[in-house]
mmCIF file of C-alpha atoms in Angstrom:
data_model
loop_
_atom_site.group_PDB
_atom_site.id
_atom_site.type_symbol
_atom_site.label_atom_id
_atom_site.label_comp_id
_atom_site.label_asym_id
_atom_site.label_seq_id
_atom_site.Cartn_x
_atom_site.Cartn_y
_atom_site.Cartn_z
ATOM 1 C CA MET A 1 0.000 0.000 0.000
ATOM 2 C CA THR A 2 0.977 3.568 -0.285
ATOM 3 C CA LEU A 3 0.427 6.280 2.207
ATOM 4 C CA SER A 4 0.352 9.897 1.212
ATOM 5 C CA ASP A 5 1.862 12.593 3.370
ATOM 6 C CA ASP A 6 -1.621 13.866 4.119
ATOM 7 C CA ASP A 7 -2.762 10.433 5.230
ATOM 8 C CA LEU A 8 0.310 9.942 7.357
ATOM 9 C CA ARG A 9 -0.234 13.338 8.934
ATOM 10 C CA ALA A 10 -3.875 12.544 9.657
ATOM 11 C CA ARG A 11 -2.931 9.274 11.313
ATOM 12 C CA LEU A 12 -0.284 10.972 13.378
ATOM 13 C CA ARG A 13 -2.836 13.510 14.530
ATOM 14 C CA ALA A 14 -4.890 10.668 15.922
ATOM 15 C CA LEU A 15 -2.004 9.997 18.305
ATOM 16 C CA ASP A 16 -1.845 13.572 19.515
ATOM 17 C CA PRO A 17 -1.589 13.361 23.328
ATOM 18 C CA ALA A 18 -3.200 16.776 23.606
ATOM 19 C CA ALA A 19 -6.130 15.977 21.342
ATOM 20 C CA ARG A 20 -9.319 15.997 23.292
ATOM 21 C CA PRO A 21 -12.782 17.291 22.594
ATOM 22 C CA ALA A 22 -12.266 20.985 23.031
ATOM 23 C CA PRO A 23 -15.482 21.959 24.826
ATOM 24 C CA ALA A 24 -15.137 19.427 27.598
ATOM 25 C CA ARG A 25 -11.411 19.560 27.922
ATOM 26 C CA ARG A 26 -11.198 21.736 30.943
ATOM 27 C CA ARG A 27 -13.639 23.889 32.721
ATOM 28 C CA PRO A 28 -12.780 27.526 33.108
ATOM 29 C CA VAL A 29 -10.823 28.161 36.230
ATOM 30 C CA PRO A 30 -10.708 31.677 37.643
ATOM 31 C CA GLY A 31 -7.182 32.876 37.381
ATOM 32 C CA GLY A 32 -6.253 29.872 35.339
ATOM 33 C CA ALA A 33 -4.250 28.409 38.147
ATOM 34 C CA LEU A 34 -4.043 24.721 38.767
ATOM 35 C CA ALA A 35 -4.612 25.420 42.409
ATOM 36 C CA GLY A 36 -8.200 26.305 41.638
ATOM 37 C CA ALA A 37 -8.922 23.386 39.406
ATOM 38 C CA ALA A 38 -10.040 20.879 41.998
ATOM 39 C CA ALA A 39 -13.627 21.101 40.850
ATOM 40 C CA ALA A 40 -12.821 19.910 37.391
ATOM 41 C CA LEU A 41 -9.828 17.732 37.903
ATOM 42 C CA LEU A 42 -8.697 15.093 40.191
ATOM 43 C CA VAL A 43 -5.293 16.517 40.796
ATOM 44 C CA VAL A 44 -3.097 14.000 42.429
ATOM 45 C CA LEU A 45 -1.169 15.698 45.141
ATOM 46 C CA ALA A 46 1.921 14.381 46.717
ATOM 47 C CA THR A 47 0.726 14.856 50.196
ATOM 48 C CA ALA A 48 -2.579 13.156 50.370
ATOM 49 C CA LEU A 49 -5.831 12.113 48.867
ATOM 50 C CA ALA A 50 -8.645 10.644 50.804
ATOM 51 C CA VAL A 51 -10.567 7.758 49.346
ATOM 52 C CA VAL A 52 -13.806 6.709 50.913
ATOM 53 C CA MET A 53 -15.092 3.335 49.971
ATOM 54 C CA ALA A 54 -18.833 3.632 50.334
ATOM 55 C CA THR A 55 -21.478 0.991 50.119
ATOM 56 C CA ASP A 56 -25.183 1.372 49.744
ATOM 57 C CA ASP A 57 -26.134 -1.138 52.388
ATOM 58 C CA ALA A 58 -23.610 -0.476 55.085
ATOM 59 C CA PRO A 59 -22.394 2.623 56.838
ATOM 60 C CA ALA A 60 -19.489 4.092 55.020
ATOM 61 C CA PRO A 61 -16.225 3.508 56.789
ATOM 62 C CA PRO A 62 -14.415 6.634 57.848
ATOM 63 C CA PRO A 63 -12.239 8.280 55.247
ATOM 64 C CA MET A 64 -8.929 6.662 54.834
ATOM 65 C CA ALA A 65 -5.854 8.869 54.957
ATOM 66 C CA LEU A 66 -3.850 8.338 51.840
ATOM 67 C CA ALA A 67 -0.379 9.226 50.684
ATOM 68 C CA LEU A 68 1.441 8.821 47.458
ATOM 69 C CA PRO A 69 4.290 6.314 47.526
ATOM 70 C CA ALA A 70 6.901 9.009 47.194
ATOM 71 C CA ALA A 71 6.525 12.713 47.386
ATOM 72 C CA ASP A 72 9.985 13.816 46.441
ATOM 73 C CA PRO A 73 10.786 15.352 43.086
ATOM 74 C CA SER A 74 12.737 12.293 42.032
ATOM 75 C CA THR A 75 9.482 10.651 41.152
ATOM 76 C CA ALA A 76 8.045 13.634 39.376
ATOM 77 C CA SER A 77 8.457 12.045 35.977
ATOM 78 C CA CYS A 78 6.090 9.396 34.804
ATOM 79 C CA LEU A 79 7.553 6.023 34.144
ATOM 80 C CA PRO A 80 6.266 3.529 31.634
ATOM 81 C CA VAL A 81 3.488 1.436 33.011
ATOM 82 C CA ALA A 82 4.370 -2.226 33.079
ATOM 83 C CA PRO A 83 2.103 -5.044 34.240
ATOM 84 C CA GLU A 84 4.612 -6.144 36.846
ATOM 85 C CA PHE A 85 4.421 -2.746 38.518
ATOM 86 C CA LEU A 86 0.658 -2.640 38.265
ATOM 87 C CA ALA A 87 0.472 -6.091 39.792
ATOM 88 C CA ASP A 88 1.904 -4.710 43.016
ATOM 89 C CA MET A 89 -1.026 -2.365 43.483
ATOM 90 C CA PRO A 90 -3.354 -3.547 46.234
ATOM 91 C CA VAL A 91 -6.367 -1.649 44.941
ATOM 92 C CA ALA A 92 -7.496 -1.632 41.334
ATOM 93 C CA PHE A 93 -10.850 -1.068 39.726
ATOM 94 C CA ALA A 94 -12.677 0.153 36.675
ATOM 95 C CA GLY A 95 -15.236 2.838 37.350
ATOM 96 C CA THR A 96 -17.427 5.478 35.815
ATOM 97 C CA VAL A 97 -17.612 9.005 37.133
ATOM 98 C CA VAL A 98 -21.176 9.519 38.324
ATOM 99 C CA GLU A 99 -20.760 12.666 40.336
ATOM 100 C CA GLU A 100 -18.277 15.444 40.367
ATOM 101 C CA GLY A 101 -18.098 18.253 42.818
ATOM 102 C CA PRO A 102 -15.599 20.632 44.281
ATOM 103 C CA ASP A 103 -14.926 18.361 47.207
ATOM 104 C CA ALA A 104 -15.330 14.899 45.819
ATOM 105 C CA VAL A 105 -15.571 12.802 42.718
ATOM 106 C CA VAL A 106 -17.733 9.698 42.913
ATOM 107 C CA LEU A 107 -17.006 6.699 40.741
ATOM 108 C CA ARG A 108 -19.407 3.827 40.327
ATOM 109 C CA VAL A 109 -17.293 0.716 40.294
ATOM 110 C CA ASP A 110 -17.865 -1.280 37.133
ATOM 111 C CA ARG A 111 -15.370 -3.917 38.055
ATOM 112 C CA TRP A 112 -13.095 -4.605 40.961
ATOM 113 C CA TYR A 113 -9.807 -6.052 39.873
ATOM 114 C CA ARG A 114 -8.470 -6.169 43.378
ATOM 115 C CA GLY A 115 -8.785 -4.817 46.846
ATOM 116 C CA GLY A 116 -12.415 -3.921 47.293
ATOM 117 C CA SER A 117 -16.063 -4.730 46.812
ATOM 118 C CA ALA A 118 -17.812 -1.414 47.341
ATOM 119 C CA PRO A 119 -20.152 -0.257 44.619
ATOM 120 C CA GLU A 120 -18.731 3.229 44.732
ATOM 121 C CA VAL A 121 -15.463 4.923 45.407
ATOM 122 C CA VAL A 122 -15.301 8.523 46.487
ATOM 123 C CA LEU A 123 -12.134 10.433 45.756
ATOM 124 C CA THR A 124 -11.541 13.568 47.707
ATOM 125 C CA PRO A 125 -8.561 15.832 47.434
ATOM 126 C CA ALA A 126 -6.656 16.565 50.573
ATOM 127 C CA PRO A 127 -7.462 19.913 52.142
ATOM 128 C CA ASP A 128 -3.933 21.096 51.628
ATOM 129 C CA GLY A 129 -0.668 20.054 50.198
ATOM 130 C CA MET A 130 0.722 21.201 46.922
ATOM 131 C CA ALA A 131 4.180 19.997 47.824
ATOM 132 C CA ALA A 132 4.764 17.930 44.747
ATOM 133 C CA LEU A 133 2.282 17.647 41.988
ATOM 134 C CA ILE A 134 3.109 14.455 40.206
ATOM 135 C CA GLY A 135 0.298 14.048 37.796
ATOM 136 C CA GLU A 136 -3.287 14.616 37.134
ATOM 137 C CA VAL A 137 -6.202 12.697 35.793
ATOM 138 C CA ASP A 138 -8.974 14.656 34.218
ATOM 139 C CA LEU A 139 -12.124 13.051 35.589
ATOM 140 C CA ARG A 140 -15.242 13.783 33.605
ATOM 141 C CA PRO A 141 -18.769 12.680 34.410
ATOM 142 C CA GLY A 142 -19.961 9.686 32.461
ATOM 143 C CA GLU A 143 -16.504 8.602 31.421
ATOM 144 C CA GLU A 144 -14.808 5.393 32.432
ATOM 145 C CA TYR A 145 -11.509 5.158 34.216
ATOM 146 C CA LEU A 146 -9.129 2.544 35.436
ATOM 147 C CA VAL A 147 -7.752 3.348 38.837
ATOM 148 C CA THR A 148 -5.114 1.834 41.060
ATOM 149 C CA ALA A 149 -4.199 2.883 44.550
ATOM 150 C CA THR A 150 -1.425 2.044 46.941
ATOM 151 C CA GLY A 151 -1.842 2.512 50.630
ATOM 152 C CA GLY A 152 -5.137 4.161 49.874
ATOM 153 C CA THR A 153 -3.635 6.650 47.467
ATOM 154 C CA VAL A 154 -4.566 6.929 43.848
ATOM 155 C CA ASN A 155 -1.638 6.378 41.538
ATOM 156 C CA ALA A 156 -1.509 8.776 38.663
ATOM 157 C CA CYS A 157 1.188 8.999 36.101
ATOM 158 C CA GLY A 158 -0.117 6.306 33.813
ATOM 159 C CA PHE A 159 -1.100 3.844 36.516
ATOM 160 C CA SER A 160 -4.578 5.269 36.506
ATOM 161 C CA GLY A 161 -6.330 6.919 33.642
ATOM 162 C CA PRO A 162 -9.120 6.849 31.123
ATOM 163 C CA ARG A 163 -10.231 3.346 30.267
ATOM 164 C CA THR A 164 -8.403 2.820 27.021
ATOM 165 C CA PRO A 165 -7.964 -0.592 25.424
ATOM 166 C CA GLU A 166 -4.249 -0.349 26.053
ATOM 167 C CA LEU A 167 -4.569 0.394 29.768
ATOM 168 C CA GLU A 168 -7.261 -2.240 30.120
ATOM 169 C CA ARG A 169 -4.983 -4.789 28.531
ATOM 170 C CA LEU A 170 -2.274 -3.894 31.059
ATOM 171 C CA TYR A 171 -4.762 -4.229 33.892
ATOM 172 C CA ARG A 172 -5.837 -7.633 32.656
ATOM 173 C CA GLN A 173 -2.232 -8.736 32.414
ATOM 174 C CA ALA A 174 -1.504 -7.446 35.877
ATOM 175 C CA PHE A 175 -4.606 -8.634 37.691
ATOM 176 C CA GLY A 176 -5.868 -11.443 35.529
ATOM 177 C CA ASP A 177 -9.099 -11.729 33.647
ATOM 178 C CA MET B 1 3.594 36.795 35.275
ATOM 179 C CA ALA B 2 2.114 40.148 34.475
ATOM 180 C CA ASN B 3 3.712 43.230 35.837
ATOM 181 C CA ALA B 4 2.770 43.254 39.477
ATOM 182 C CA LYS B 5 2.957 46.961 39.914
ATOM 183 C CA GLY B 6 -0.759 47.338 39.687
ATOM 184 C CA SER B 7 -1.947 50.829 39.028
ATOM 185 C CA GLY B 8 1.518 52.082 39.608
ATOM 186 C CA PRO B 9 4.151 54.259 38.173
ATOM 187 C CA TRP B 10 3.297 54.317 34.518
ATOM 188 C CA ARG B 11 0.319 56.547 34.927
ATOM 189 C CA THR B 12 0.515 60.280 35.112
ATOM 190 C CA GLN B 13 -1.194 61.954 37.957
ATOM 191 C CA ALA B 14 -4.179 62.376 35.745
ATOM 192 C CA GLY B 15 -4.089 58.711 35.051
ATOM 193 C CA VAL B 16 -4.495 59.267 31.353
ATOM 194 C CA ARG B 17 -1.244 58.846 29.559
ATOM 195 C CA ILE B 18 -0.073 55.305 29.361
ATOM 196 C CA SER B 19 3.632 54.909 29.191
ATOM 197 C CA ALA B 20 5.586 52.797 26.788
ATOM 198 C CA GLU B 21 6.021 50.234 29.510
ATOM 199 C CA ALA B 22 2.300 49.799 29.923
ATOM 200 C CA GLU B 23 1.862 49.656 26.188
ATOM 201 C CA ARG B 24 4.459 46.933 26.065
ATOM 202 C CA GLU B 25 2.580 45.072 28.757
ATOM 203 C CA ARG B 26 -0.677 45.401 26.898
ATOM 204 C CA ARG B 27 0.895 44.038 23.736
ATOM 205 C CA PHE B 28 2.352 41.198 25.716
ATOM 206 C CA GLU B 29 -0.981 40.312 27.230
ATOM 207 C CA ASP B 30 -2.508 40.245 23.775
ATOM 208 C CA LEU B 31 0.299 38.023 22.597
ATOM 209 C CA VAL B 32 -0.143 35.626 25.502
ATOM 210 C CA ALA B 33 -3.879 35.470 25.015
ATOM 211 C CA GLY B 34 -3.279 34.431 21.434
ATOM 212 C CA VAL B 35 -0.597 31.812 21.896
ATOM 213 C CA ARG B 36 -1.099 30.429 25.380
ATOM 214 C CA PRO B 37 -3.546 27.628 24.487
ATOM 215 C CA SER B 38 -1.240 26.434 21.721
ATOM 216 C CA LEU B 39 1.796 26.587 23.976
ATOM 217 C CA GLU B 40 -0.019 24.647 26.655
ATOM 218 C CA ARG B 41 -0.905 21.932 24.179
ATOM 219 C CA TYR B 42 2.681 21.884 22.925
ATOM 220 C CA LEU B 43 3.886 21.264 26.464
ATOM 221 C CA ARG B 44 1.175 18.753 27.294
ATOM 222 C CA ARG B 45 2.283 16.703 24.321
ATOM 223 C CA ARG B 46 5.808 16.538 25.600
ATOM 224 C CA LEU B 47 5.699 16.733 29.372
ATOM 225 C CA ASP B 48 4.339 14.968 32.369
ATOM 226 C CA PRO B 49 1.086 16.725 33.203
ATOM 227 C CA GLY B 50 2.359 17.938 36.535
ATOM 228 C CA ARG B 51 5.172 19.879 34.891
ATOM 229 C CA VAL B 52 3.146 21.742 32.285
ATOM 230 C CA GLU B 53 2.183 24.727 34.393
ATOM 231 C CA ASP B 54 5.702 25.248 35.681
ATOM 232 C CA VAL B 55 7.317 25.080 32.281
ATOM 233 C CA LEU B 56 4.602 27.255 30.774
ATOM 234 C CA ALA B 57 5.430 29.873 33.390
ATOM 235 C CA ASP B 58 9.080 29.662 32.340
ATOM 236 C CA VAL B 59 8.072 30.094 28.713
ATOM 237 C CA LEU B 60 5.993 33.172 29.453
ATOM 238 C CA LEU B 61 8.818 34.665 31.479
ATOM 239 C CA VAL B 62 11.257 34.251 28.605
ATOM 240 C CA MET B 63 8.683 35.660 26.197
ATOM 241 C CA TRP B 64 8.271 38.689 28.435
ATOM 242 C CA ARG B 65 11.991 39.302 28.568
ATOM 243 C CA ARG B 66 12.300 38.936 24.830
ATOM 244 C CA ALA B 67 8.998 40.528 23.897
ATOM 245 C CA ASP B 68 10.691 42.962 21.541
ATOM 246 C CA GLU B 69 11.936 40.083 19.413
ATOM 247 C CA VAL B 70 8.573 38.456 18.846
ATOM 248 C CA PRO B 71 7.701 38.484 15.155
ATOM 249 C CA ALA B 72 4.448 40.383 14.970
ATOM 250 C CA ALA B 73 3.082 38.614 11.927
ATOM 251 C CA GLU B 74 3.617 35.032 13.015
ATOM 252 C CA PRO B 75 4.434 34.865 16.710
ATOM 253 C CA LEU B 76 3.492 31.246 17.333
ATOM 254 C CA PRO B 77 6.449 29.399 15.754
ATOM 255 C CA TRP B 78 8.806 31.769 17.534
ATOM 256 C CA CYS B 79 7.018 31.062 20.811
ATOM 257 C CA TYR B 80 7.264 27.331 20.168
ATOM 258 C CA GLY B 81 10.981 27.878 19.814
ATOM 259 C CA VAL B 82 11.066 29.468 23.263
ATOM 260 C CA ALA B 83 9.004 26.596 24.656
ATOM 261 C CA ARG B 84 11.396 24.143 23.076
ATOM 262 C CA GLY B 85 14.284 25.729 24.932
ATOM 263 C CA CYS B 86 12.430 25.696 28.231
ATOM 264 C CA LEU B 87 11.484 22.088 27.640
ATOM 265 C CA ALA B 88 15.126 21.197 27.115
ATOM 266 C CA ASN B 89 16.008 22.925 30.385
ATOM 267 C CA ASP B 90 13.292 21.050 32.195
ATOM 268 C CA ARG B 91 14.404 17.750 30.756
ATOM 269 C CA ARG B 92 17.929 18.332 31.955
ATOM 270 C CA GLY B 93 16.467 18.667 35.428
ATOM 271 C CA ALA B 94 14.228 15.677 34.857
ATOM 272 C CA ARG B 95 17.187 13.565 33.829
ATOM 273 C CA ARG B 96 18.833 14.310 37.126
ATOM 274 C CA ARG B 97 15.652 13.336 38.912
ATOM 275 C CA LEU B 98 15.182 10.256 36.809
ATOM 276 C CA ALA B 99 18.668 9.031 37.487
ATOM 277 C CA LEU B 100 17.479 8.286 40.989
ATOM 278 C CA VAL B 101 14.765 6.006 39.768
ATOM 279 C CA ALA B 102 16.384 4.736 36.617
ATOM 280 C CA ARG B 103 16.086 1.174 37.760
ATOM 281 C CA LEU B 104 12.363 1.432 37.332
ATOM 282 C CA GLY B 105 12.569 1.918 33.633
ATOM 283 C CA ARG B 106 12.995 4.244 30.770
ATOM 284 C CA GLU B 107 11.759 7.758 30.537
ATOM 285 C CA ARG B 108 8.272 7.863 29.186
ATOM 286 C CA ALA B 109 8.268 7.718 25.437
ATOM 287 C CA PRO B 110 7.051 10.862 23.745
ATOM 288 C CA VAL B 111 4.159 9.149 22.049
ATOM 289 C CA ALA B 112 1.713 8.738 24.849
ATOM 290 C CA ALA B 113 -1.704 8.252 23.368
ATOM 291 C CA ASP B 114 -1.057 5.686 20.713
ATOM 292 C CA ASP B 115 -3.709 3.157 21.608
ATOM 293 C CA ALA B 116 -5.585 4.402 18.565
ATOM 294 C CA ASP B 117 -2.831 3.095 16.339
ATOM 295 C CA PRO B 118 -0.201 1.025 18.134
ATOM 296 C CA ALA B 119 1.752 0.341 14.950
ATOM 297 C CA LEU B 120 2.169 4.037 14.297
ATOM 298 C CA GLY B 121 3.133 4.664 17.920
ATOM 299 C CA ASP B 122 5.745 1.940 17.679
ATOM 300 C CA ALA B 123 6.948 3.350 14.395
ATOM 301 C CA MET B 124 7.380 6.781 15.962
ATOM 302 C CA ARG B 125 9.323 5.309 18.841
ATOM 303 C CA ALA B 126 11.621 3.553 16.387
ATOM 304 C CA LEU B 127 12.717 6.907 14.962
ATOM 305 C CA THR B 128 15.331 9.247 16.318
ATOM 306 C CA ALA B 129 14.295 12.027 18.659
ATOM 307 C CA GLY B 130 15.113 14.506 15.897
ATOM 308 C CA ASP B 131 12.769 12.820 13.459
ATOM 309 C CA ARG B 132 10.030 12.617 16.052
ATOM 310 C CA GLU B 133 10.359 16.282 16.862
ATOM 311 C CA VAL B 134 9.979 17.356 13.259
ATOM 312 C CA LEU B 135 7.036 15.022 12.734
ATOM 313 C CA ALA B 136 5.296 16.211 15.882
ATOM 314 C CA LEU B 137 5.679 19.856 14.889
ATOM 315 C CA TRP B 138 4.269 18.962 11.494
ATOM 316 C CA ALA B 139 1.340 16.844 12.583
ATOM 317 C CA TRP B 140 0.474 18.004 16.083
ATOM 318 C CA GLU B 141 1.392 21.680 15.947
ATOM 319 C CA ASP B 142 0.275 21.714 12.336
ATOM 320 C CA LEU B 143 3.280 23.690 11.165
ATOM 321 C CA ALA B 144 4.574 24.144 7.648
ATOM 322 C CA PRO B 145 8.281 23.549 6.971
ATOM 323 C CA ARG B 146 9.070 27.275 7.061
ATOM 324 C CA GLU B 147 7.438 27.479 10.500
ATOM 325 C CA ILE B 148 9.243 24.379 11.703
ATOM 326 C CA ALA B 149 12.400 26.152 10.628
ATOM 327 C CA VAL B 150 11.634 29.032 12.993
ATOM 328 C CA VAL B 151 11.026 26.668 15.910
ATOM 329 C CA LEU B 152 14.231 24.746 15.334
ATOM 330 C CA GLY B 153 16.354 27.730 14.337
ATOM 331 C CA ILE B 154 17.314 26.255 10.985
ATOM 332 C CA THR B 155 16.709 27.335 7.408
ATOM 333 C CA ALA B 156 13.425 26.609 5.705
ATOM 334 C CA ASN B 157 15.257 24.487 3.211
ATOM 335 C CA ALA B 158 16.849 22.389 5.919
ATOM 336 C CA ALA B 159 13.488 21.994 7.621
ATOM 337 C CA SER B 160 11.915 20.768 4.386
ATOM 338 C CA ILE B 161 14.638 18.213 3.927
ATOM 339 C CA ARG B 162 14.422 16.991 7.497
ATOM 340 C CA LEU B 163 10.668 16.696 7.307
ATOM 341 C CA HIS B 164 10.831 14.850 4.017
ATOM 342 C CA ARG B 165 13.334 12.357 5.374
ATOM 343 C CA ALA B 166 11.457 11.915 8.636
ATOM 344 C CA THR B 167 8.155 11.215 6.902
ATOM 345 C CA ALA B 168 9.884 8.711 4.640
ATOM 346 C CA ARG B 169 11.402 6.896 7.596
ATOM 347 C CA LEU B 170 8.139 6.934 9.512
ATOM 348 C CA ARG B 171 6.275 5.589 6.512
ATOM 349 C CA ASP B 172 8.768 2.752 6.161
ATOM 350 C CA GLU B 173 8.594 1.862 9.831
ATOM 351 C CA TYR B 174 4.835 2.071 9.910
ATOM 352 C CA LEU B 175 4.110 0.117 6.771
ATOM 353 C CA GLY B 176 6.676 -2.449 7.814
ATOM 354 C CA ARG B 177 4.803 -2.991 11.053
ATOM 355 C CA LEU B 178 1.427 -3.120 9.374
ATOM 356 C CA GLY B 179 2.831 -5.665 6.957
ATOM 357 C CA ARG B 180 4.136 -7.825 9.757
ATOM 358 C CA ASP B 181 1.190 -7.963 12.078
ATOM 359 C CA GLY B 182 -1.610 -6.896 9.841
ATOM 360 C CA SER B 183 -2.944 -4.585 12.480
ATOM 361 C CA GLY B 184 -4.038 -1.114 11.751
ATOM 362 C CA PRO B 185 -6.533 1.434 12.851
ATOM 363 C CA ALA B 186 -9.652 1.271 10.784
ATOM 364 C CA GLY B 187 -7.011 0.283 8.580
ATOM 365 C CA PRO B 188 -5.592 -1.173 5.532
ATOM 366 C CA PRO B 189 -6.233 -4.871 5.149
ATOM 367 C CA PRO B 190 -3.197 -6.962 5.991
ATOM 368 C CA GLU B 191 -2.795 -8.258 2.504
ATOM 369 C CA GLY B 192 -2.675 -4.717 1.233
ATOM 370 C CA ALA B 193 -0.041 -3.586 3.665
ATOM 371 C CA ARG B 194 3.333 -3.650 2.081
ATOM 372 C CA PRO B 195 6.368 -1.576 2.811
ATOM 373 C CA ARG B 196 7.172 0.577 -0.126
#
């Protein structure tokens, strides 16, 4: 087969990491600062995130205090996600964002890979702590995500993200079908 | 980033005449409003998300210092060139950081969202960083060779040649992969996939 420059360019555009539907990409944030973006983004902070595993038929356990595995700048770069690293994660699930607010994002769990059975997971940003921002996952209502957590802390940087076939394949390799 | 002097010294007592400094600031704000979304996308394509805001701030600072050099007609390629320099600075820092965790693996490859077309993502990764940079400027920033030349600080002719060679190499790598595994996005049937 042949492939024209235009065709090659179009296919490359499909790989554009910054290509997202423009209207929903990011909600306006006064001042444009990341610090104000908690309502629209789950920003993974180095210091803490609280995850509440809630169930419909039992009282929700108290919020769990969470911390990222390492908060120092040496981990500020994302590393390639490999199944063997994923397999170490004690908590992993596929979920759909059903509610999004300034203080919490609620995911309905579509599938638990490991570490839980609750029908919903509530992610809440820590009240403070901008010590080391190591990644962010743009959580949008109605969209599906794959999420891992260690020690109760969501892992960003490729270990959690939108439910793409590629990430799902890695999850299946790591946690089994 | 903007001048923090508020309603300060550039106004006369009557508050009417705006000094050259304020005029420069106004022009700069217009410039930033025009190019900032593109610069942010440029950085998001090449950086860990957590670094984008920091490096963007560096870019805007350099642009402010060099505001008099910005080509009025086509500022964006010039601004990409500034961003490219800031990105290189950041990566030098990142390499130092990464050295501490090198045992965990390689630095993230620059093609991050290739699940739509794994063969093309693999093909990109098989190229040199120089080829990938030219191809990304061409396809993602949507630049023409003469604009790529401004970003890279080379002649338009050299940019054309580099782009031509990079597309040829990418095409070879890509079609070779499609030919081997028959996989493609919405793609060419395996039997039709042949390296040229």
